[in-house]
Short mmCIF file of C-alpha atoms in Angstrom, two decimals:
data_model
loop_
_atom_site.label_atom_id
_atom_site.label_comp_id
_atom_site.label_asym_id
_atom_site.label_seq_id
_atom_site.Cartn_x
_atom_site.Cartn_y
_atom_site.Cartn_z
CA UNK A 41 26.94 -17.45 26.49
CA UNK A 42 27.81 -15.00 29.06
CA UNK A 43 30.06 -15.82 33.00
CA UNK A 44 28.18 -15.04 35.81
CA UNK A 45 31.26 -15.47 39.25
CA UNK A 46 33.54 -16.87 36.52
CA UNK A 47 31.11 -19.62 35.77
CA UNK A 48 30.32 -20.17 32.38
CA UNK A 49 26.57 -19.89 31.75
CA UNK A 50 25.05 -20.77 28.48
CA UNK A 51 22.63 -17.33 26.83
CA UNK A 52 18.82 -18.06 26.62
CA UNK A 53 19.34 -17.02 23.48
CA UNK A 54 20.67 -20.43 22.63
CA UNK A 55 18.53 -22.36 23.99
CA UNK A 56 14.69 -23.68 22.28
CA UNK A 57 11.50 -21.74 22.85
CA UNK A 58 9.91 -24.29 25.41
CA UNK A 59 8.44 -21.54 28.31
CA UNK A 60 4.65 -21.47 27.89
CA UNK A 61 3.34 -18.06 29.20
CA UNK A 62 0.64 -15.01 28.80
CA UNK A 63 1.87 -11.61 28.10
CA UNK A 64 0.99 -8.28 26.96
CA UNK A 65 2.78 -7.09 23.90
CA UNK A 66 1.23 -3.18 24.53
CA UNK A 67 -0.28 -0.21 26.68
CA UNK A 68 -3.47 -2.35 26.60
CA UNK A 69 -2.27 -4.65 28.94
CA UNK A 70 -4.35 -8.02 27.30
CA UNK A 71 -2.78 -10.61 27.96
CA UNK A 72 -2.53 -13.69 25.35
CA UNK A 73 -0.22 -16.68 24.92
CA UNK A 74 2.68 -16.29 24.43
CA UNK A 75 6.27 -19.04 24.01
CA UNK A 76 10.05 -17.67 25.06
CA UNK A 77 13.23 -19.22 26.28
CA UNK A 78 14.43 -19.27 30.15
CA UNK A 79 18.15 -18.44 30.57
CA UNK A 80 19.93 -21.41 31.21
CA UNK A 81 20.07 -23.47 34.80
CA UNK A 82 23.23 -21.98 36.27
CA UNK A 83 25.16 -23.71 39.30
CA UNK A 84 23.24 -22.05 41.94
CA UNK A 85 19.63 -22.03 40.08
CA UNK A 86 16.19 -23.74 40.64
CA UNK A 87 14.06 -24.68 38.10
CA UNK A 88 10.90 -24.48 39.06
CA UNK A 89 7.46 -26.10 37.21
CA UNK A 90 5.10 -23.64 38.03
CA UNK A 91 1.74 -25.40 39.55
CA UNK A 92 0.37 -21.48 40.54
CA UNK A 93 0.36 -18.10 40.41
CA UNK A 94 -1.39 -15.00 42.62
CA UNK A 95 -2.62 -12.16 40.68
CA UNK A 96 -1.19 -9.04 42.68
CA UNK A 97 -2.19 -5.01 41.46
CA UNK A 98 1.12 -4.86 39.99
CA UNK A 99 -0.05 -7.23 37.12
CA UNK A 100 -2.50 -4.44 35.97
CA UNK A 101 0.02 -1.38 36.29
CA UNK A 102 3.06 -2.78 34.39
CA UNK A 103 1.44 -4.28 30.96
CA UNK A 104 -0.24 -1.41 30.99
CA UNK A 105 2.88 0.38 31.48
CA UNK A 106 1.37 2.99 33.98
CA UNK A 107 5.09 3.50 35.65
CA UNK A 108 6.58 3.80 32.05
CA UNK A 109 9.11 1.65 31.77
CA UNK A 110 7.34 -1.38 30.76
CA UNK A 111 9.58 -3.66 28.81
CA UNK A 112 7.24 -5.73 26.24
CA UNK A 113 6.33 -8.12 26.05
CA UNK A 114 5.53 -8.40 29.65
CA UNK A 115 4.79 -11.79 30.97
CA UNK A 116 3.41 -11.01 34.88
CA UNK A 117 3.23 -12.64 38.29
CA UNK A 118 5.15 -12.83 41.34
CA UNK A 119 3.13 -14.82 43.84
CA UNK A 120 4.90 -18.29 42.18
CA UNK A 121 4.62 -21.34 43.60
CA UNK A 122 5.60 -24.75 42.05
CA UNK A 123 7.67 -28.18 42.00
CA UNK A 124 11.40 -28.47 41.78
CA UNK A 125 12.58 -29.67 38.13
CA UNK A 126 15.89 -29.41 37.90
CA UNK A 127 18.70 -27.92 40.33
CA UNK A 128 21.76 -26.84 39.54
CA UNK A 129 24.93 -28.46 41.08
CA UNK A 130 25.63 -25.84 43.56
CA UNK A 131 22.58 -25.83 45.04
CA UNK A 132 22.20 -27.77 48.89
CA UNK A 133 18.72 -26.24 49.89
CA UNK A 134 16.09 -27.82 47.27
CA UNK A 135 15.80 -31.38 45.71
CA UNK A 136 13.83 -32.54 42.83
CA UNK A 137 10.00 -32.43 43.54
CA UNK A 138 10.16 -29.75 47.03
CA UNK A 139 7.61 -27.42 46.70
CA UNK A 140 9.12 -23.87 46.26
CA UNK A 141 7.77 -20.25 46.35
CA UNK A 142 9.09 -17.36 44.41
CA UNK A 143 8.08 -13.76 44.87
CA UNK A 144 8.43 -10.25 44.09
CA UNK A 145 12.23 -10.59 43.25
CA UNK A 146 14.57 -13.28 41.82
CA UNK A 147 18.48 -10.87 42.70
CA UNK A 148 20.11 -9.04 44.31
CA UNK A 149 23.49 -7.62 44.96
CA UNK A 150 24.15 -9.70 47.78
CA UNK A 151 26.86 -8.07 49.03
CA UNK A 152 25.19 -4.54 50.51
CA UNK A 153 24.19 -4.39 54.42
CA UNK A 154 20.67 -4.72 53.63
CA UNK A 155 21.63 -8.23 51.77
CA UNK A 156 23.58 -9.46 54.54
CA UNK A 157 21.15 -9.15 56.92
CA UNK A 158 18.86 -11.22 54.85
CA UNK A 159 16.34 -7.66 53.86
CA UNK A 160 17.27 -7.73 49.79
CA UNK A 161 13.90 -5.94 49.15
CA UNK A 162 15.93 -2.90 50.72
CA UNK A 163 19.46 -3.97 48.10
CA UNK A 164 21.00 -0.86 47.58
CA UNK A 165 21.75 -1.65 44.32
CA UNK A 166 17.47 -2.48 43.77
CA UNK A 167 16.52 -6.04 43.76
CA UNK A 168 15.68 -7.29 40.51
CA UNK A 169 12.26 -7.85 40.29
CA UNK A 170 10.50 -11.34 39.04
CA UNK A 171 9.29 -9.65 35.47
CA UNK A 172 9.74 -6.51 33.60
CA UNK A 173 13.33 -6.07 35.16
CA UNK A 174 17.23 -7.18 33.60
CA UNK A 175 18.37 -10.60 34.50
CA UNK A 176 21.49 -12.08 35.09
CA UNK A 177 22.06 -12.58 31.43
CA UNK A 178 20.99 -9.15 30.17
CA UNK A 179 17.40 -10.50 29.35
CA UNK A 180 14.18 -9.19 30.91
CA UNK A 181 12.94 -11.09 33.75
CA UNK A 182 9.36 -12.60 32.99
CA UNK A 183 6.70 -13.91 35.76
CA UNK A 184 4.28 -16.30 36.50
CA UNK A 185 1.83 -16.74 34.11
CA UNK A 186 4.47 -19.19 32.97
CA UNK A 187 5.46 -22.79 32.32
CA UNK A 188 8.11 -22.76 34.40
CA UNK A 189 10.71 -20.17 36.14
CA UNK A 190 14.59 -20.34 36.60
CA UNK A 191 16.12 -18.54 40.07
CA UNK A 192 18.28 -18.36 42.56
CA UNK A 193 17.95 -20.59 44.93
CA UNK A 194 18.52 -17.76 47.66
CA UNK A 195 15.58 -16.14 46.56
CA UNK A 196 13.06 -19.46 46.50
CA UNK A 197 11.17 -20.73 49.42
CA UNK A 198 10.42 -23.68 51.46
CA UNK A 199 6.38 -24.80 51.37
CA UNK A 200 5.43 -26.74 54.34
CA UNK A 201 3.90 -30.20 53.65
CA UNK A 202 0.00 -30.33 53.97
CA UNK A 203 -0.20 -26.25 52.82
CA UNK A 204 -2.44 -25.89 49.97
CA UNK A 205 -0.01 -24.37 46.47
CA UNK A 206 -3.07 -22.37 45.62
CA UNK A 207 -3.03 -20.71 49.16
CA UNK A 208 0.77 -20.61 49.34
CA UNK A 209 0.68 -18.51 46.01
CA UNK A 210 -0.78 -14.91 47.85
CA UNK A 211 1.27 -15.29 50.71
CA UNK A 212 4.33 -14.26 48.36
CA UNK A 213 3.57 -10.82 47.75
CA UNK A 214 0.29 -9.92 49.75
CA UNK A 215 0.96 -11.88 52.54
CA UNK A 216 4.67 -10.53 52.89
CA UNK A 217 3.98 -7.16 52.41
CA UNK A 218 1.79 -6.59 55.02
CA UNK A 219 3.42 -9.33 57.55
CA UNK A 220 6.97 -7.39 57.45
CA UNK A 221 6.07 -4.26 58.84
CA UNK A 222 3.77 -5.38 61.62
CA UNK A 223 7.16 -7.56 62.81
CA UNK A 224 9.55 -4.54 61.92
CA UNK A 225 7.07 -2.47 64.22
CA UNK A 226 5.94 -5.37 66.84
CA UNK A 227 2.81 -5.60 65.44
CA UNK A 228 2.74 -8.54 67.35
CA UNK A 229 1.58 -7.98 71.28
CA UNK A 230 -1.39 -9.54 72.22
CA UNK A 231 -3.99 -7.67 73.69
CA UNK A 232 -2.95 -4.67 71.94
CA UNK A 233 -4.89 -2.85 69.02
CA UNK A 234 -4.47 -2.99 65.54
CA UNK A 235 -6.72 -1.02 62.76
CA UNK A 236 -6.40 -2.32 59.06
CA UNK A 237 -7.93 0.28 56.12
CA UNK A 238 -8.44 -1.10 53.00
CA UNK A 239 -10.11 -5.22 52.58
CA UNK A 240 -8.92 -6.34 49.75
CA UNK A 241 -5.44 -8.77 49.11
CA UNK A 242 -3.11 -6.95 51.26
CA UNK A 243 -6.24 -5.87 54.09
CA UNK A 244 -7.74 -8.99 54.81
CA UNK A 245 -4.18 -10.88 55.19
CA UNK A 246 -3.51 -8.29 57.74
CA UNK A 247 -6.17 -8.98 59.85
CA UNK A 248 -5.80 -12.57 59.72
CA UNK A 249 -2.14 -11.59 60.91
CA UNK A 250 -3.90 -9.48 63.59
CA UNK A 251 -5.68 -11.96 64.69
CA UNK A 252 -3.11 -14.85 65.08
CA UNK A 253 -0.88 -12.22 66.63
CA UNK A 254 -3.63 -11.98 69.60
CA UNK A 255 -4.57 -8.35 68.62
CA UNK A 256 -7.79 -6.36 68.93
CA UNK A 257 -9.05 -5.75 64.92
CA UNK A 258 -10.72 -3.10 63.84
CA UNK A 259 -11.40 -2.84 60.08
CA UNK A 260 -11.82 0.58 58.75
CA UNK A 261 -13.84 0.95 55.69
CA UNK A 262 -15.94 3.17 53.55
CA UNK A 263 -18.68 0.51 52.59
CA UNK A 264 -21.11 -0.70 55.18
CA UNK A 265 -21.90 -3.38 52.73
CA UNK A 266 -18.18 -5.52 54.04
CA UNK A 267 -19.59 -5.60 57.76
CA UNK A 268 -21.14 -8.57 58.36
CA UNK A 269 -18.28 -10.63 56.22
CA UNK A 270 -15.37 -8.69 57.93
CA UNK A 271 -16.56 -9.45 61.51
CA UNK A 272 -18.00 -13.74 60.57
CA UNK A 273 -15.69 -14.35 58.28
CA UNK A 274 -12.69 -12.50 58.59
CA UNK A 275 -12.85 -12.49 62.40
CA UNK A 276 -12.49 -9.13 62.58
CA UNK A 277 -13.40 -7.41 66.72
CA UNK A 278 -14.70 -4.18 65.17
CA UNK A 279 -16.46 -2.57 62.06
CA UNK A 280 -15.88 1.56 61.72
CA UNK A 281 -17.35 2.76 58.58
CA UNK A 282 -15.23 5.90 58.20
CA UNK A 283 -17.72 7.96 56.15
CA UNK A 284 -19.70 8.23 59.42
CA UNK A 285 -18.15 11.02 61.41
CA UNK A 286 -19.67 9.52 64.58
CA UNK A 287 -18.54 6.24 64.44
CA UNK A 288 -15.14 7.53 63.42
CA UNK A 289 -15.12 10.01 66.56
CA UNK A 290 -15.69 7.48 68.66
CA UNK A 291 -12.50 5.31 68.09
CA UNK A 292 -10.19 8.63 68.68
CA UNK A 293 -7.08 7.57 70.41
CA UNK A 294 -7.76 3.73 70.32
CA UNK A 295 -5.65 2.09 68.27
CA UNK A 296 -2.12 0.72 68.92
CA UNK A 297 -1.12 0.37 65.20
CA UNK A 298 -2.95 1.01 61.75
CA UNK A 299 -1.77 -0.55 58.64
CA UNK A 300 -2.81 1.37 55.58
CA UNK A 301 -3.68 -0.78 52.36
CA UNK A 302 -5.68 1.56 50.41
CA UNK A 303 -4.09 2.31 47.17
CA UNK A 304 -6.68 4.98 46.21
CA UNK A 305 -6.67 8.66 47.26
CA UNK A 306 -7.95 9.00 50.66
CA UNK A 307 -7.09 11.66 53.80
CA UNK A 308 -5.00 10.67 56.35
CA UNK A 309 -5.82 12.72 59.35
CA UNK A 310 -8.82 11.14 60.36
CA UNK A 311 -7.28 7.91 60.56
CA UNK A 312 -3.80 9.21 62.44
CA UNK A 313 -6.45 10.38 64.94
CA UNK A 314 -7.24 7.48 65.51
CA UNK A 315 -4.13 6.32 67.26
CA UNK A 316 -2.77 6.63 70.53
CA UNK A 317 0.09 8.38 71.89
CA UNK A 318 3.72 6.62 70.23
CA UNK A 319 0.96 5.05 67.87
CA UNK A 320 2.31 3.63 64.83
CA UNK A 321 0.54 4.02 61.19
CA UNK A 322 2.58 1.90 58.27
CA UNK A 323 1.73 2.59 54.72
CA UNK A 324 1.66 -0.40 52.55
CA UNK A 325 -0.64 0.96 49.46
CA UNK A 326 0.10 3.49 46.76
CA UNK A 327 -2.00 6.79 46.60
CA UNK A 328 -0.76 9.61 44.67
CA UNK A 329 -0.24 11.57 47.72
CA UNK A 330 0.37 11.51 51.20
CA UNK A 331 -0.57 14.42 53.04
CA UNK A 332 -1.53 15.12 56.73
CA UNK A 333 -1.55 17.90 58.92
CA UNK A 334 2.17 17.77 61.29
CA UNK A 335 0.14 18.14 63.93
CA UNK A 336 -1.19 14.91 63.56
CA UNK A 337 1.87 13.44 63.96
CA UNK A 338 3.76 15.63 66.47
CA UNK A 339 1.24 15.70 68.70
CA UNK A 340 1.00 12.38 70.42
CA UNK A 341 4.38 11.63 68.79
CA UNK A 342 3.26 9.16 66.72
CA UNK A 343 5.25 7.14 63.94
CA UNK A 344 4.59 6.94 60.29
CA UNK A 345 6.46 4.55 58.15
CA UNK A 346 6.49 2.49 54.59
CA UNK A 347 6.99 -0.88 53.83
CA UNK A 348 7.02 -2.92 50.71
CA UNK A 349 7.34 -7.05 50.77
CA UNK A 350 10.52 -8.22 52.76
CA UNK A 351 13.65 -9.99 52.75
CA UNK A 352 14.09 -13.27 52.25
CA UNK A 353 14.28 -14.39 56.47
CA UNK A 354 10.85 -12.67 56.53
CA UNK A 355 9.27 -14.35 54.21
CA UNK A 356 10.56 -17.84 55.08
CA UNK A 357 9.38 -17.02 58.47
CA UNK A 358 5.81 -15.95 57.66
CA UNK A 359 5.15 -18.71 55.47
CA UNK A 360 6.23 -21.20 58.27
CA UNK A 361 4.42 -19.07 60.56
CA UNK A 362 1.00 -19.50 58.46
CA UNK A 363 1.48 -23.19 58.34
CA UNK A 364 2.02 -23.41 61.88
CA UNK A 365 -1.12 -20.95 62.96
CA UNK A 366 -3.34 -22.32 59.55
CA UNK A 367 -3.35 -18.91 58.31
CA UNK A 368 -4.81 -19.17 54.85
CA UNK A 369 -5.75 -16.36 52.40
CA UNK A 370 -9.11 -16.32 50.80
CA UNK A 371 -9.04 -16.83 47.22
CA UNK A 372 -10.64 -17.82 43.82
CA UNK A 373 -9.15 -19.78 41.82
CA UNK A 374 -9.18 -19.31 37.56
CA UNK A 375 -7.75 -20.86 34.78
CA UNK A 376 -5.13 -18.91 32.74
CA UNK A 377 -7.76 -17.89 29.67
CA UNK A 378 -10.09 -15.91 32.50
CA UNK A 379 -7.15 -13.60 33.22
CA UNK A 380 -8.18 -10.62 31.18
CA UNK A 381 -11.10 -10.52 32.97
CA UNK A 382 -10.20 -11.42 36.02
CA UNK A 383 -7.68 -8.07 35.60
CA UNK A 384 -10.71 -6.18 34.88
CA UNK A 385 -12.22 -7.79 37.97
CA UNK A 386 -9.18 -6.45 40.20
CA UNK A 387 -9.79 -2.83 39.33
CA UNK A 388 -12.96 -2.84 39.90
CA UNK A 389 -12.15 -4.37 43.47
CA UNK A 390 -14.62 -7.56 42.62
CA UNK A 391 -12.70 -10.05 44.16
CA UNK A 392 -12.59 -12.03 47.36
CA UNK A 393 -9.69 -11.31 47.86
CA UNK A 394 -7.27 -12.67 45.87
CA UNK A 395 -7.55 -14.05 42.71
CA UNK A 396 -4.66 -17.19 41.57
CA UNK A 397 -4.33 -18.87 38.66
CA UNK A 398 -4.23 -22.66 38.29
CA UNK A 399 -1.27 -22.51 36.02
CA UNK A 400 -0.62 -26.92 35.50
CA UNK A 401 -4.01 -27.39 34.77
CA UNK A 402 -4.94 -24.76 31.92
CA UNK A 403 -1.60 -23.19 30.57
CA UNK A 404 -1.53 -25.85 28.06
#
């Protein structure tokens, strides 16, 4: 047992093995079933049945332990959707049966700037992430690919009636990270111009943003070969394949805003070209390396800026916002024994564009 605000909380390590889940117990990152106990439903906790789960880059990097400080066995997934089980007797937001969303974090400190004005992503004290992180109780936080999930209910969210769990699930992690910054950066003025790089999870729910937003989108990509789906079914205004240096050329200075996706090594002049004068470029991805020439950035006095998910008001906001605007991510569904190859699948960028796993129906 351990006292979390003076309240008495009972350990997980008391309590039976009943948590269903697939985890990687090495570097290699497989995934196989695996059975643990949940720390115990506190005051101010959710429990949450989980009906889904996105599959976001991060579930690759971290069994694999590519950061180094993997903490096995690692059960992933922080795109979390499910049904309310059990609340605890402080709660006054959820009820038995709501449909909740959890994402990239389950704490914070809650008492830092950044946590009073609802942005915990940016807790000074680090938000404690959904798996591979310490919990409350001194265990390591575990994700998704799970049974069920017990949090905060500051950090759960409201799904609107009639939105589909399996499309709710991406809008947690891909769907936040890329939403944030184009608010934080008014992202949002019709009629002006917004360039995306990168189509894959993050990409294509920016230029569905784009789109609702009332922007001009221009997709900037390496292969030709995502044209004709970019511009029918994506909706996308505009198709630059970057590679060509006369296509690119001819988009100098035309773009508003770019939001960068791309996790791979790329250059980054050519694209801050690309923008107009107070132009704004927001990197959301993770190359090894970001280098441009100053001059691409003094002159024209243009802004460059990170972003990674968002605080809780954000994210309650954009998934109201997709309900209202039927904003829906593009995914494929799998059951929970594909997801070693689905994995496989995500590094090699075959995916449209996001996979999720139908956790109620094949964790079993």
């Amino acid at each position: 047992m351990f006292f979390l605000n003076d309240k008495l909380i009972m350990s997980s390590e008391s309590a039976s093995e009943d948590c269903l889940a697939w985890a990687a117990r090495d570097t290699s990152g497989v995934l196989s079933p695996y059975k643990f106990s949940r720390r115990a439903l506190g005051s101010d906790d959710v429990s949450l049945k989980i009906t889904h789960c996105g599959v976001c880059y991060a579930d690759v990097v971290l069994p694999r332990n590519k950061i180094g400080d993997s903490k096995y066995p690692v059960v992933p997934g922080h795109e979390i959707v499910g049904l309310v089980k059990e609340v605890g007797s402080n709660v006054k937001g959820f009820k038995v049966g709501d449909r909740v969303g959890v994402g990239t974090y389950v704490n914070s400190c809650r008492n830092c700037e950044y946590c009073n004005d609802l942005q915990e992503v940016c807790c000074v004290k680090f938000p404690t992430f959904t798996f591979n992180a310490i919990d409350v109780d001194g265990t390591v936080t575990k994700g998704g690919y799970s049974s069920y999930i017990v949090v905060h209910e500051r950090y759960c969210f409201r799904i609107a009636n009639g939105y589909p769990s399996e499309l709710a699930a991406p809008l947690l992690c891909a769907g936040i990270t890329v939403y944030s910054p184009m608010i934080r950066h008014k992202m949002n003025q019709p009629g002006k111009s917004l360039g995306v790089i990168g189509l894959g999870g993050l990409g294509h729910m920016a230029v569905k943003f784009g789109k609702a937003f009332g922007l001009k989108v221009t997709i900037l990509s390496t292969s030709v070969t995502k044209k004709e789906e970019a511009l029918t079914l994506l909706g996308a205004d505009k198709f630059v394949v970057t590679s060509d240096q006369q296509q690119l050329m001819a988009e100098a200075q035309s773009l508003d805003f770019i939001i960068d996706t791309a996790s791979g090594d790329h250059p980054f002049d050519p694209y801050m070209m690309l923008l107009k004068t107070f132009g704004v470029y927001v990197l959301v991805g993770f190359p090894s390396e970001v280098k441009f020439n100053p001059g691409s950035l003094v002159m024209g006095m243009k802004t460059v800026s990170g972003s990674a998910a968002g605080g809780t008001k954000d994210t309650q906001e954009m998934l109201d916002f997709c309900a209202a605007h039927k904003i829906y991510p593009k995914v494929e569904v799998i059951p929970i024994q594909y997801i070693n190859e689905a994995l496989e699948r995500l590094i090699k960028k075959d995916v449209k564009y996001r996979f999720v796993i139908d956790i109620e129906n094949s964790l079993k």
